[in-house]
Coordinates of C-alpha atoms in Angstrom, one line a residue:
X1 CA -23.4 -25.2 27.8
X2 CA -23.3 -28.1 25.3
X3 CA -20.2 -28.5 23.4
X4 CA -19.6 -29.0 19.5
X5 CA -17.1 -29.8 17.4
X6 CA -15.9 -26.7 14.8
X7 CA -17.5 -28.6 11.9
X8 CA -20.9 -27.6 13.3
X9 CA -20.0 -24.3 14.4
X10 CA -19.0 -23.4 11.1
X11 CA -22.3 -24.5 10.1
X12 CA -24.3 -23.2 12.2
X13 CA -22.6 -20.1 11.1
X14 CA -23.5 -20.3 8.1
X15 CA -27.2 -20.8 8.8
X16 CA -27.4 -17.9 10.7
X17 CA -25.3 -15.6 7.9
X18 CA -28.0 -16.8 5.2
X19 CA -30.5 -15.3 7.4
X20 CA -29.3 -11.2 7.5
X21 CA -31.0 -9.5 5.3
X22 CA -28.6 -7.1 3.6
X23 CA -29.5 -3.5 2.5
X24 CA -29.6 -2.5 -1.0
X25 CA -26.9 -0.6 -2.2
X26 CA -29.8 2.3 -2.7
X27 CA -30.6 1.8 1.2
X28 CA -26.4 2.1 2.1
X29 CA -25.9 5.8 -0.2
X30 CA -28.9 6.5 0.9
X31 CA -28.7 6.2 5.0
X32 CA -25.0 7.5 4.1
X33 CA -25.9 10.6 3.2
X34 CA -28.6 10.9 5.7
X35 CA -25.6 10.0 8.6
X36 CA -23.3 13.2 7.1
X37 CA -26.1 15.3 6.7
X38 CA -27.4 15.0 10.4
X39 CA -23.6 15.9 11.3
X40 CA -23.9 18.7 9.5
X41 CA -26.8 19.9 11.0
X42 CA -25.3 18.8 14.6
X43 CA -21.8 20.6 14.2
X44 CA -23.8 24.3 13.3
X45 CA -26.2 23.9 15.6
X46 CA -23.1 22.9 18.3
X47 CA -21.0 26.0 16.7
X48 CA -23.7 28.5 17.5
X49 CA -24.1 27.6 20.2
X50 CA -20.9 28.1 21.1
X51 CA -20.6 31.3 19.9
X52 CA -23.3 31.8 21.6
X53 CA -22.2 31.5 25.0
X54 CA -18.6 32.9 24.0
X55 CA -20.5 35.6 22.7
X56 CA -22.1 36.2 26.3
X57 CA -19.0 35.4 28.5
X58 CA -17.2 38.3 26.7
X59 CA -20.3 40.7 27.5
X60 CA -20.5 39.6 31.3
X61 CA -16.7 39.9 31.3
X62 CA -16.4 43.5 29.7
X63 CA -19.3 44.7 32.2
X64 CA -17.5 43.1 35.1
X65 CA -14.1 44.8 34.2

């Protein structure tokens, strides 16, 4: 592994940071709101389906007692 000095590094650094290509602030609301609307859809799809299954535990329950 070839060794250099801080100087460089720091340089190189910056070469490589010049090269990201950073969203738009349209691109960031918008993939925001894509991320808490996808959680929204996961947590009620997850709560129904546990209620779902709670829902049917309580029936094999009651017929078992």
């Amino acid at each position: 592994m070839a060794k250099s000095n801080p100087a460089e590094f720091v340089q190189e650094v910056r070469a490589e940071t010049a090269k990201v290509v950073w969203p738009t602030r349209r691109e960031v609301i918008l993939t925001t709101v894509m991320v808490f609307i996808m959680a929204m859809i996961a947590a009620l799809f997850f709560f129904f389906i546990d209620r779902l299954i709670a829902f049917g535990l309580e029936q094999i329950l009651q017929f078992g007692a």
